[in-house]
CSV table of C-alpha atoms (C1' of nucleotides) in Angstrom, one decimal:
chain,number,residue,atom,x,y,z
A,1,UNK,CA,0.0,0.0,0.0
A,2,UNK,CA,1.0,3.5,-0.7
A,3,UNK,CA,2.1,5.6,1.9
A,4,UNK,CA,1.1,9.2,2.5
A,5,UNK,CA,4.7,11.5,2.1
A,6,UNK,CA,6.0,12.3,5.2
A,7,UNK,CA,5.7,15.6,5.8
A,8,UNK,CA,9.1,16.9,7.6
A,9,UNK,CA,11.2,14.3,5.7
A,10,UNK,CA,10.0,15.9,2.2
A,11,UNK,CA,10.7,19.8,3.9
A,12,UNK,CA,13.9,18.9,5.1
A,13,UNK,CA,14.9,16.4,1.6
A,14,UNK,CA,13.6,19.8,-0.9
A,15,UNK,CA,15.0,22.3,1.2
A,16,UNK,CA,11.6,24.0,0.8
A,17,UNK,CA,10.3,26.7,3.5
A,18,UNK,CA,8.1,24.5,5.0
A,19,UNK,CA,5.7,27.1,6.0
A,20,UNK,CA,5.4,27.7,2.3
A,21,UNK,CA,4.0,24.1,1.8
A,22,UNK,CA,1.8,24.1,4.3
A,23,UNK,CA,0.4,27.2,2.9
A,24,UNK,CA,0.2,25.8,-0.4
A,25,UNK,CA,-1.7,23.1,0.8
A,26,UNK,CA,-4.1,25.1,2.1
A,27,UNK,CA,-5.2,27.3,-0.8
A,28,UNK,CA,-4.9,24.2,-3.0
A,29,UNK,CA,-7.5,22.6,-0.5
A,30,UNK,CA,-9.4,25.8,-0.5
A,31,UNK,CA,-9.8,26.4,-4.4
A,32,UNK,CA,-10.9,22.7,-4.4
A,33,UNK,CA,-13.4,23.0,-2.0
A,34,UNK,CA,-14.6,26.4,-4.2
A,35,UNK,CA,-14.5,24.4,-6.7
A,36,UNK,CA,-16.6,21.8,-5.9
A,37,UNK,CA,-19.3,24.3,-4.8
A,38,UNK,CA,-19.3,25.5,-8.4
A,39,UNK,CA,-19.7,22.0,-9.8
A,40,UNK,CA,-16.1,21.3,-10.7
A,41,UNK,CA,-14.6,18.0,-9.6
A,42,UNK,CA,-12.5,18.6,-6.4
A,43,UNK,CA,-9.4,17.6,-8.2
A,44,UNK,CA,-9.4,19.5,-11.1
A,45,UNK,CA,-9.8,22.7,-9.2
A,46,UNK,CA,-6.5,20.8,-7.2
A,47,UNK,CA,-4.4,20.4,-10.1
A,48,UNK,CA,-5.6,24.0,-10.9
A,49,UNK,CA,-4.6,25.6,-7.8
A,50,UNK,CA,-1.3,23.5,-8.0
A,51,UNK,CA,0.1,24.8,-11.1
A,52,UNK,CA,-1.3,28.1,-10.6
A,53,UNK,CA,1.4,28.7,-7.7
A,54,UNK,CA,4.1,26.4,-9.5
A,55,UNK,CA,7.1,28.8,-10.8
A,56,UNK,CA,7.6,26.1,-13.4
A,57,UNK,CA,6.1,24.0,-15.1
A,58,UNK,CA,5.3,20.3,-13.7
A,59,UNK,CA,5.6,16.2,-15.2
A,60,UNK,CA,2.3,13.9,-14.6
A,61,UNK,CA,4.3,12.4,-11.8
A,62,UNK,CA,4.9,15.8,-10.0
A,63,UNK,CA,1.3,16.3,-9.8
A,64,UNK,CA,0.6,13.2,-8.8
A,65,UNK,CA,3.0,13.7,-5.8
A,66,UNK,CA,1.8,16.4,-4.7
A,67,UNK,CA,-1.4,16.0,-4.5
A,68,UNK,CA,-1.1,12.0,-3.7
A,69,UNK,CA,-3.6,10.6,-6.6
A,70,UNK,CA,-2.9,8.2,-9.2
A,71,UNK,CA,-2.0,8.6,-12.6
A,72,UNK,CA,-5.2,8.1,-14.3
A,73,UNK,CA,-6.7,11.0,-12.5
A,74,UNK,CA,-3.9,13.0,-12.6
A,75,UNK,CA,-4.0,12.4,-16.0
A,76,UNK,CA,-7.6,12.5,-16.6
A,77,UNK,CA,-7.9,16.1,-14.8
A,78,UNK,CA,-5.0,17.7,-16.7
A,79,UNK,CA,-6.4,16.7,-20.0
A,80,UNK,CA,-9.9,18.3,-18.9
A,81,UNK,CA,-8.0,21.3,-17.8
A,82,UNK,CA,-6.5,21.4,-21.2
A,83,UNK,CA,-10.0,21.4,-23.5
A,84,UNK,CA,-10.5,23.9,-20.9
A,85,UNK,CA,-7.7,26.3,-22.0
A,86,UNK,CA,-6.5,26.5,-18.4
A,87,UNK,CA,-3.3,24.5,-19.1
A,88,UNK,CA,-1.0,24.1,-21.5
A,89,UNK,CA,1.4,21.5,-22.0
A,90,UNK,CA,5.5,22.2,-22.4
A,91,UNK,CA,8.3,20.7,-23.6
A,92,UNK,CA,11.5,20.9,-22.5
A,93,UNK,CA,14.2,20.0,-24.8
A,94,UNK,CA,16.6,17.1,-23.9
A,95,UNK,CA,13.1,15.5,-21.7
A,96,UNK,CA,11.3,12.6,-23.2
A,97,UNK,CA,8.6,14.1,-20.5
A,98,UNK,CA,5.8,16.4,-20.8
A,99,UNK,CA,5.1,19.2,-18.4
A,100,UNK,CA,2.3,21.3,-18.0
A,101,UNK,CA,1.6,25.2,-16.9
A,102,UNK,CA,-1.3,26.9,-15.9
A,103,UNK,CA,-2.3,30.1,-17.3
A,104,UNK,CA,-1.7,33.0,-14.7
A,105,UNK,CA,-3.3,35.6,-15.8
A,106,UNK,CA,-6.6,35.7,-13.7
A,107,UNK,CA,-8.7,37.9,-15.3
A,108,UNK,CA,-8.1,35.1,-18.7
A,109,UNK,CA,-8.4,32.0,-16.7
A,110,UNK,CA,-12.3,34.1,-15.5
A,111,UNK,CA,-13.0,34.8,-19.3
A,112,UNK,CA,-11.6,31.1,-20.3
A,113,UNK,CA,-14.4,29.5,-17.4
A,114,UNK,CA,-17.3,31.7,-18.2
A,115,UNK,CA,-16.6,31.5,-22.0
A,116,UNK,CA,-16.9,27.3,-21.5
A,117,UNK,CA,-19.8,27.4,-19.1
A,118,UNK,CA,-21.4,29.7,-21.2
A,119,UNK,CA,-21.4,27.1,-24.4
A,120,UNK,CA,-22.0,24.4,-21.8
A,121,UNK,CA,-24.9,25.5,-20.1
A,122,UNK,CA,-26.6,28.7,-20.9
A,123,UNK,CA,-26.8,27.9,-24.4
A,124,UNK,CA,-29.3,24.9,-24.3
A,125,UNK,CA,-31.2,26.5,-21.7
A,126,UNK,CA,-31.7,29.5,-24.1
A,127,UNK,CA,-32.5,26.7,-26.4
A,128,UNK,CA,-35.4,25.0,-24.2
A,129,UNK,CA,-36.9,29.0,-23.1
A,130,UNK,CA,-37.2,29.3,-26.5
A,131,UNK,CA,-38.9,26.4,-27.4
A,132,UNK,CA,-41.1,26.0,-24.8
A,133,UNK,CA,-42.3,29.5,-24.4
A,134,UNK,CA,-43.8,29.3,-27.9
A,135,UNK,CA,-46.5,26.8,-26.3
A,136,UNK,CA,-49.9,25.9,-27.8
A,137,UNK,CA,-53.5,26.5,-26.4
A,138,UNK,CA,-55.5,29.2,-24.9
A,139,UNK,CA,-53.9,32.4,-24.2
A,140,UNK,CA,-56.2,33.5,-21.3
A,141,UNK,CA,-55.4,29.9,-19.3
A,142,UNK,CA,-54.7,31.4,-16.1
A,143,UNK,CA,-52.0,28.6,-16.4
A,144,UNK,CA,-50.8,28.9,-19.4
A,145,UNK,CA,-50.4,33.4,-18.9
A,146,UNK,CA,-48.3,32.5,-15.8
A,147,UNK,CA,-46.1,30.1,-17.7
A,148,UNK,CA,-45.5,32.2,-20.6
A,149,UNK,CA,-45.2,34.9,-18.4
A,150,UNK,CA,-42.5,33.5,-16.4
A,151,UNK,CA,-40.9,31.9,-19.0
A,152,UNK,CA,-40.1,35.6,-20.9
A,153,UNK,CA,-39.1,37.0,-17.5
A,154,UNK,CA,-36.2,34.4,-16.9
A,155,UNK,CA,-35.5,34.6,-20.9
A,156,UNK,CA,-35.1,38.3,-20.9
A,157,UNK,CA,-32.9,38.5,-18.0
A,158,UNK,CA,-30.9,35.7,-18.9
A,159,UNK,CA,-29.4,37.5,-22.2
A,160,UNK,CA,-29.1,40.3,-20.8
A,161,UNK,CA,-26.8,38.8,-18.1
A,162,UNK,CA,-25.8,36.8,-21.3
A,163,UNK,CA,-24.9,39.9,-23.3
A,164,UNK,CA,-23.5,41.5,-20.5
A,165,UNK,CA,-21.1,38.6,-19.7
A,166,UNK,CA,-20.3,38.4,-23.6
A,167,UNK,CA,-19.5,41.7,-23.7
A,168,UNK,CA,-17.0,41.0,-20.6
A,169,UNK,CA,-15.6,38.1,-22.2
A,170,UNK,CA,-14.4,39.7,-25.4
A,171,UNK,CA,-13.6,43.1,-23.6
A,172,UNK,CA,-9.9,44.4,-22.8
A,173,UNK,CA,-9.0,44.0,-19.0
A,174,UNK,CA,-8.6,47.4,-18.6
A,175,UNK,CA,-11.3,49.2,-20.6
A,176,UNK,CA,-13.7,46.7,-18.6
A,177,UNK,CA,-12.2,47.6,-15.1
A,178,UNK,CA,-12.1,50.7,-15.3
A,179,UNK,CA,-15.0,51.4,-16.4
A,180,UNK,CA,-16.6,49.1,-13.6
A,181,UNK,CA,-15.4,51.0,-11.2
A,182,UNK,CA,-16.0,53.8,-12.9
A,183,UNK,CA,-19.5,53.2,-12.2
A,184,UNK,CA,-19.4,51.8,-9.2
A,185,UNK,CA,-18.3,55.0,-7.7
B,1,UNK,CA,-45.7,0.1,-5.4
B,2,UNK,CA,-46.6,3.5,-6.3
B,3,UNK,CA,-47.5,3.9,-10.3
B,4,UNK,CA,-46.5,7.3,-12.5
B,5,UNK,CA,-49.8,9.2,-12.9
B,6,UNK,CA,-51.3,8.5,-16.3
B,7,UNK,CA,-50.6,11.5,-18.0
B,8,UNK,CA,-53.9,11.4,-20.7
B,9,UNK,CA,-56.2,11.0,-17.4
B,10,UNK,CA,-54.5,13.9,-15.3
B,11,UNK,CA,-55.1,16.0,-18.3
B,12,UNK,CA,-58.8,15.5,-19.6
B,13,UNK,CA,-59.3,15.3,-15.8
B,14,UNK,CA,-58.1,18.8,-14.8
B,15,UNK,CA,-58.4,20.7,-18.4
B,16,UNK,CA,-55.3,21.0,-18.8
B,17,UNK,CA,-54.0,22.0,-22.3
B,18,UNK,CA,-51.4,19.1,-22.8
B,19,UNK,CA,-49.0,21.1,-24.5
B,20,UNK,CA,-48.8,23.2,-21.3
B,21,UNK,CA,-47.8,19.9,-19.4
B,22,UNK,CA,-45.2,19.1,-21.6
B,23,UNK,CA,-43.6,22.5,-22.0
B,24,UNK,CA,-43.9,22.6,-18.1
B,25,UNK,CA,-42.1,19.3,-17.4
B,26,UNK,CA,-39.3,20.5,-20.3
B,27,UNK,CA,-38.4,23.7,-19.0
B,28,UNK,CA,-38.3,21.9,-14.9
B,29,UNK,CA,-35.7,19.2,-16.2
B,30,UNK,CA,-34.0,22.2,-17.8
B,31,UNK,CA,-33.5,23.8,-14.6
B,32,UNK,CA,-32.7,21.0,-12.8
B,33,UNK,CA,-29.9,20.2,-15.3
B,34,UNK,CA,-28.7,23.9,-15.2
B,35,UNK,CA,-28.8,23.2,-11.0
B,36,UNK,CA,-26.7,20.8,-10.8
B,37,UNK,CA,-24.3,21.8,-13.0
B,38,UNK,CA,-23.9,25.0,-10.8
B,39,UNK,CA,-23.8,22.8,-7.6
B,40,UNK,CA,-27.4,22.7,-6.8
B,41,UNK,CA,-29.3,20.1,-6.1
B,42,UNK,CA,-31.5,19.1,-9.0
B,43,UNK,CA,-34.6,18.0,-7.2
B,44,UNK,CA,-34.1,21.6,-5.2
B,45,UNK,CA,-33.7,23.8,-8.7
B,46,UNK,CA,-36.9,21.2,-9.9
B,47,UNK,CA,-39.0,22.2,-6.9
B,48,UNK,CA,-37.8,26.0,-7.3
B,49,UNK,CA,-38.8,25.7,-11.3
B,50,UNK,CA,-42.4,24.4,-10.8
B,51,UNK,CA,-43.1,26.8,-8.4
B,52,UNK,CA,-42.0,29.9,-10.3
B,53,UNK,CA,-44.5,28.2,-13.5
B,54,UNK,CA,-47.5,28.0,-10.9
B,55,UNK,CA,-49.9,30.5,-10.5
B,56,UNK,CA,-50.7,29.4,-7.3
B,57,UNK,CA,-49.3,28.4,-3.8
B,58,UNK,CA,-48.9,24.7,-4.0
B,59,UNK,CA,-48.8,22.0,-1.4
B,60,UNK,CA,-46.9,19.4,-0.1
B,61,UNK,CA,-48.9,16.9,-1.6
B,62,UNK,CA,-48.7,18.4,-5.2
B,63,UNK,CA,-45.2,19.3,-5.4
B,64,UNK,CA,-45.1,15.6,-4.6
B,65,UNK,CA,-46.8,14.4,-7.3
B,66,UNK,CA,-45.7,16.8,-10.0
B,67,UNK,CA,-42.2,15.5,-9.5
B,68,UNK,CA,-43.0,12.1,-8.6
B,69,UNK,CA,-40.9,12.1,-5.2
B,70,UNK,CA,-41.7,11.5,-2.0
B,71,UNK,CA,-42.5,13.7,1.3
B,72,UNK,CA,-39.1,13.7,2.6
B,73,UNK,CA,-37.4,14.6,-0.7
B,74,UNK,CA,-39.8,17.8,-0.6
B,75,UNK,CA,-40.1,18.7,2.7
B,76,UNK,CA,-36.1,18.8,2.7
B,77,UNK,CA,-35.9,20.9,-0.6
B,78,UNK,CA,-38.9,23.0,0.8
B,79,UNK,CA,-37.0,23.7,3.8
B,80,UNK,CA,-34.0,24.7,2.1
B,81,UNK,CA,-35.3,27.0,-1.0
B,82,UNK,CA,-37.2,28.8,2.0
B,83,UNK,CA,-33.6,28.8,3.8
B,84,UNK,CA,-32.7,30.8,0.9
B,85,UNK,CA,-35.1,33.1,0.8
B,86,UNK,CA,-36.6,31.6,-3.1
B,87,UNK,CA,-39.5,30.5,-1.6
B,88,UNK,CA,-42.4,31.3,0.8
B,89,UNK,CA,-45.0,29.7,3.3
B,90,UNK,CA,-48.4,30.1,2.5
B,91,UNK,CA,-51.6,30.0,4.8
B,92,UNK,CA,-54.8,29.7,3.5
B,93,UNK,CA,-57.9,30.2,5.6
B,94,UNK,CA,-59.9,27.5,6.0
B,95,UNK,CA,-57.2,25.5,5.4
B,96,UNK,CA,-54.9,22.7,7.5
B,97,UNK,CA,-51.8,22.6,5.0
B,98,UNK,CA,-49.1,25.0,3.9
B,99,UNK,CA,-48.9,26.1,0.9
B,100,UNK,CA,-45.8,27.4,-1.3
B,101,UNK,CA,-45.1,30.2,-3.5
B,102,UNK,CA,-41.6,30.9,-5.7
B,103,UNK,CA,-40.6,34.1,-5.5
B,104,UNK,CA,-41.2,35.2,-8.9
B,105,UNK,CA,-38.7,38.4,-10.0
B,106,UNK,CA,-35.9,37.2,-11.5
B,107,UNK,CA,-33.8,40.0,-10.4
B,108,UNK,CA,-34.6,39.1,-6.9
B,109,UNK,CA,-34.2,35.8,-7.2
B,110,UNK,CA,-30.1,36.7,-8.9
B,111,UNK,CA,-29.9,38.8,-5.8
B,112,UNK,CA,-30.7,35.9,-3.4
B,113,UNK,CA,-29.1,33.6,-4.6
B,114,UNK,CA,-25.7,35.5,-5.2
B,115,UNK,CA,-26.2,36.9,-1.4
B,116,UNK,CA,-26.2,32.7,-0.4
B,117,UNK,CA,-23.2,32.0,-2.5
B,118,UNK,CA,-21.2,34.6,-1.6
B,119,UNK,CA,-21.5,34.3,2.2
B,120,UNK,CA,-21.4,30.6,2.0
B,121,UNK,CA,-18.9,30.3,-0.9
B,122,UNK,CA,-16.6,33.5,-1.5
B,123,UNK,CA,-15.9,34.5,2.4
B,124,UNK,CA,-14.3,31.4,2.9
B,125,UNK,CA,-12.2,31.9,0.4
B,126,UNK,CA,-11.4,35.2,1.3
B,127,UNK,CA,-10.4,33.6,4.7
B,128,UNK,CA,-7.7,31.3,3.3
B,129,UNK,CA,-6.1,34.3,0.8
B,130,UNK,CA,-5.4,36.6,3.1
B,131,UNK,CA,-4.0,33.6,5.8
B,132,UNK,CA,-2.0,32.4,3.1
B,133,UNK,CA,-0.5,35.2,1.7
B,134,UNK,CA,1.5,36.1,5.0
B,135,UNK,CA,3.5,33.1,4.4
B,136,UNK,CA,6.8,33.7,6.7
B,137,UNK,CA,9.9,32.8,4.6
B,138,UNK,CA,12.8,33.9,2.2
B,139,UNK,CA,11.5,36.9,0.0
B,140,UNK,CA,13.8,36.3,-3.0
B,141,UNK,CA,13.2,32.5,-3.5
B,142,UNK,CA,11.3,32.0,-6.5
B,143,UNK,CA,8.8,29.8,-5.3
B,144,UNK,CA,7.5,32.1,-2.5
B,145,UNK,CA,7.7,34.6,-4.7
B,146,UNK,CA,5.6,32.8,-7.3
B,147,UNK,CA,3.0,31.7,-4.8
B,148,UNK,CA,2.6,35.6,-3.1
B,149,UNK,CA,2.0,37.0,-5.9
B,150,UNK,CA,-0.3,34.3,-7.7
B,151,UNK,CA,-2.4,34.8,-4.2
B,152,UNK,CA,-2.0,38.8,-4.9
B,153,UNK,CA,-3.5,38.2,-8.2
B,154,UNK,CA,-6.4,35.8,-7.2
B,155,UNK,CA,-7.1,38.3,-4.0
B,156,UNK,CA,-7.0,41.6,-6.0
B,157,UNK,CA,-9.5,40.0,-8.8
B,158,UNK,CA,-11.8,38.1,-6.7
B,159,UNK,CA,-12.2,41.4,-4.2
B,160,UNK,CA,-13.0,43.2,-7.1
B,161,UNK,CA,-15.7,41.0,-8.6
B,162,UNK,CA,-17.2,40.8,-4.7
B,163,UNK,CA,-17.4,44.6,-4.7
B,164,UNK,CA,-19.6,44.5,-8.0
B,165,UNK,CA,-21.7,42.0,-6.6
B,166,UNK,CA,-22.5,43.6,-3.2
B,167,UNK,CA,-23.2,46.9,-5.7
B,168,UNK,CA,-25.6,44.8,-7.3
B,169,UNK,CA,-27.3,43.1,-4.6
B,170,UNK,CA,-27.9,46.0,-3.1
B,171,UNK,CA,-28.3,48.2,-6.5
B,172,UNK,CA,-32.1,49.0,-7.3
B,173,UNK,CA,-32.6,46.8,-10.4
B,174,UNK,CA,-33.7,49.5,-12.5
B,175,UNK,CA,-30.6,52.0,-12.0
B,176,UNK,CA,-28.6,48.6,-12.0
B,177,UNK,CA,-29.9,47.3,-15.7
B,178,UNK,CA,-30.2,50.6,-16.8
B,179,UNK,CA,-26.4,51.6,-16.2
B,180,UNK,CA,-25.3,48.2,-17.9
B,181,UNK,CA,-27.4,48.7,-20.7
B,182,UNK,CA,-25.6,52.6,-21.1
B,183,UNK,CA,-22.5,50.9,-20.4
B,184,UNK,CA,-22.7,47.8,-22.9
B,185,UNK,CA,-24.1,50.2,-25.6
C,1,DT,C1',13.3,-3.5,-35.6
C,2,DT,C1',13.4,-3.7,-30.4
C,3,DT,C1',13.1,-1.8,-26.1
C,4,DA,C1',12.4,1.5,-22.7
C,5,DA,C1',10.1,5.7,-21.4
C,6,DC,C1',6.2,7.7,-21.2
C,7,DT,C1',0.8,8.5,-21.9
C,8,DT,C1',-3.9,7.0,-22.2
C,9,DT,C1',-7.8,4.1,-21.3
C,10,DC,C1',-11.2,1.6,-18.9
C,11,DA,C1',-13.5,-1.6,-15.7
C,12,DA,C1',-14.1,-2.3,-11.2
C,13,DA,C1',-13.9,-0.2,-6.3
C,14,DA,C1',-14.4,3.5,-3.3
C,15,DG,C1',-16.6,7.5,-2.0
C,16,DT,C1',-20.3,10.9,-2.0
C,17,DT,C1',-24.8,12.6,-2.5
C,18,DT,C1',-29.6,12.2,-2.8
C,19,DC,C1',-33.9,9.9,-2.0
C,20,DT,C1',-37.3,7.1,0.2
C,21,DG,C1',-40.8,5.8,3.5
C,22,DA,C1',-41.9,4.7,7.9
C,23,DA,C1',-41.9,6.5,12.4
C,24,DA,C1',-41.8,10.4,15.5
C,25,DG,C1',-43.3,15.0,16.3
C,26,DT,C1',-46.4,18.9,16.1
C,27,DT,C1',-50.5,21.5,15.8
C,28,DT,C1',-55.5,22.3,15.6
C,29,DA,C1',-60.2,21.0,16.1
C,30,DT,C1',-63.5,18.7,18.7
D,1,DA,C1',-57.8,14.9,26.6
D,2,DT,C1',-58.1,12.7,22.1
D,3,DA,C1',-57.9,12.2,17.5
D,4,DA,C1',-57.1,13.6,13.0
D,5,DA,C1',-54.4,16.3,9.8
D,6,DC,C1',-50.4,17.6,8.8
D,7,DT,C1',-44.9,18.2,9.0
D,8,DT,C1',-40.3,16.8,10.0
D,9,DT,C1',-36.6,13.5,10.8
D,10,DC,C1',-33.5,9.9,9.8
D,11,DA,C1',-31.3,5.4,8.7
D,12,DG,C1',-30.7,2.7,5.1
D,13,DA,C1',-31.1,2.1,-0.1
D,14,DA,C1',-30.2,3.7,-4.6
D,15,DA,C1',-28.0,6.5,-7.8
D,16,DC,C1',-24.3,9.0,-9.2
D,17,DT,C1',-19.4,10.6,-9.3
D,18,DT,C1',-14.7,10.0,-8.7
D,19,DT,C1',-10.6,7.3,-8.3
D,20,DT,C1',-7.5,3.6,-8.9
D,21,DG,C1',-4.1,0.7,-11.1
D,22,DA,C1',-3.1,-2.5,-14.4
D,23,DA,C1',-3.1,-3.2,-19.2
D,24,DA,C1',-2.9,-1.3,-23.8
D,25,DG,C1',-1.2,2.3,-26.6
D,26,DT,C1',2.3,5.5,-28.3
D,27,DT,C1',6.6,7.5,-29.3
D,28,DA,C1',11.6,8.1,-29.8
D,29,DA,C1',16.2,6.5,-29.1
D,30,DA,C1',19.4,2.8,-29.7
DNA sequence: TTTAACTTTCAAAAGTTTCTGAAAGTTTAT
DNA sequence: ATAAACTTTCAGAAACTTTTGAAAGTTAAA
């Protein structure tokens, strides 16, 4: 059976601060925990977190040391996190290896997530909205007025949260911040 | 064993336009599949969507039925969209049982929700970032300096996207959509 | 070629969340 | 007080998700 790394023997071996590990490990239990509030697997949002604070870039096996899973979903996790544009993979020349780096700037990795939630999820709810609000039968069906009623309420605000997010997405860091706050005083 | 209600003999039963049903039942699976994908329960965002199509309060008893699950499974999600301010209590004179109502602005129901999340989500958080960050050790080795300022980043970004969201839960929805709308052209 | 270094896949196991329904609890009417 | 009408709880069952690790697949140097 596999053994959980000692703690103090890996500090003292890497020559690492070990208060820096420990504080590692916390935000990289913390931004899994977020994560899986937000419907992303716990580990993803691990491997995330991990290579987010990484200087360099880090092998399979890396990842699966530090975090203490096994290759398939170490694997599995950075592939996902690949299709997701959050990682990339790296070469390094002389290394049969490959290594893999998160992107670091935040406000992309926000556009990156909403961009594939967005395609994911809004869009075939604005699919079914549309659809269903265009149901048959009488008009002035108490039932039927609420239903249509509500359904265009949640439609309206949804693309205009929609078109406000799109708007986000394809805007310039700056011009978007500032006018934010801007207009949030 | 308890049989799924004949869907022909609820309908000539209770003149219900069928069409209605089925555009009723699409857009609640809808929103359960948009729930859980956003780390809420589906049976909870099923409940929430089925009030918010009803004209009226509905009971226990019918919530049960619509969804086909059973008094626990309501009572629980009941409990909780009522937790979080979505839903209400109803009383009706004359009447033994409660009755339940959605609340049916969308805006408000944004607001609530995002008040929920960010208490129970984004404080947390906030917590761990600004423990973290304090991390005692060598100032000039690369890897503190990589985590400290991948923890700036997150901090300074996530603080500003909870500013804009207190702003708008607390913004009056029209000065709120009608800024946007200036803004986004 | 062949072999070694590495990556990917997948079926079964472990873990987690959600749901059920019967039993316990509560409230109201008589 | 008692009974009836209704609500809440909770332990176990079912459903769903994630993880493992061994085997299969791929690539690149010898």
């Amino acid at each position: 059976m596999k053994v959980k790394k000692c703690f103090y023997i890996c500090c003292s071996n890497q020559h690492i601060n070990m208060k820096l590990t420990e504080s590692k490990e916390r935000f990289i239990n913390a931004w899994g925990t977020l994560g899986t509030s937000w419907g992303i697997n716990r580990t993803m949002a691990q491997v995330h977190a991990l290579l987010l604070v990484s200087p360099d870039a880090l092998s399979a096996e890396e990842i699966m040391e530090e975090l203490n899973i096994s290759r398939g979903n170490a694997n599995m996790n950075v592939r996902t996190l690949i299709d997701w544009g959050l990682v990339f993979k790296e070469i390094k020349s002389g290394e049969r290896k490959e290594f893999f780096v998160a992107e670091k700037d935040i406000w992309k990795v926000f556009k990156q997530i909403a961009k594939e939630r967005r395609k994911r999820e809004l869009e075939p709810i604005f699919k079914v909205l549309e659809e269903v609000k265009n149901v048959e039968g009488d008009k002035h069906d108490k039932n039927v007025k609420e239903f249509v009623n509500t359904i265009e309420n949640i439609e309206r605000f949804t693309k205009k949260a929609d078109r406000t997010l799109e708007t986000m997405i394809k805007a310039d860091e700056n011009w978007l911040i500032g006018s934010f706050m801007k207009m949030m005083k």
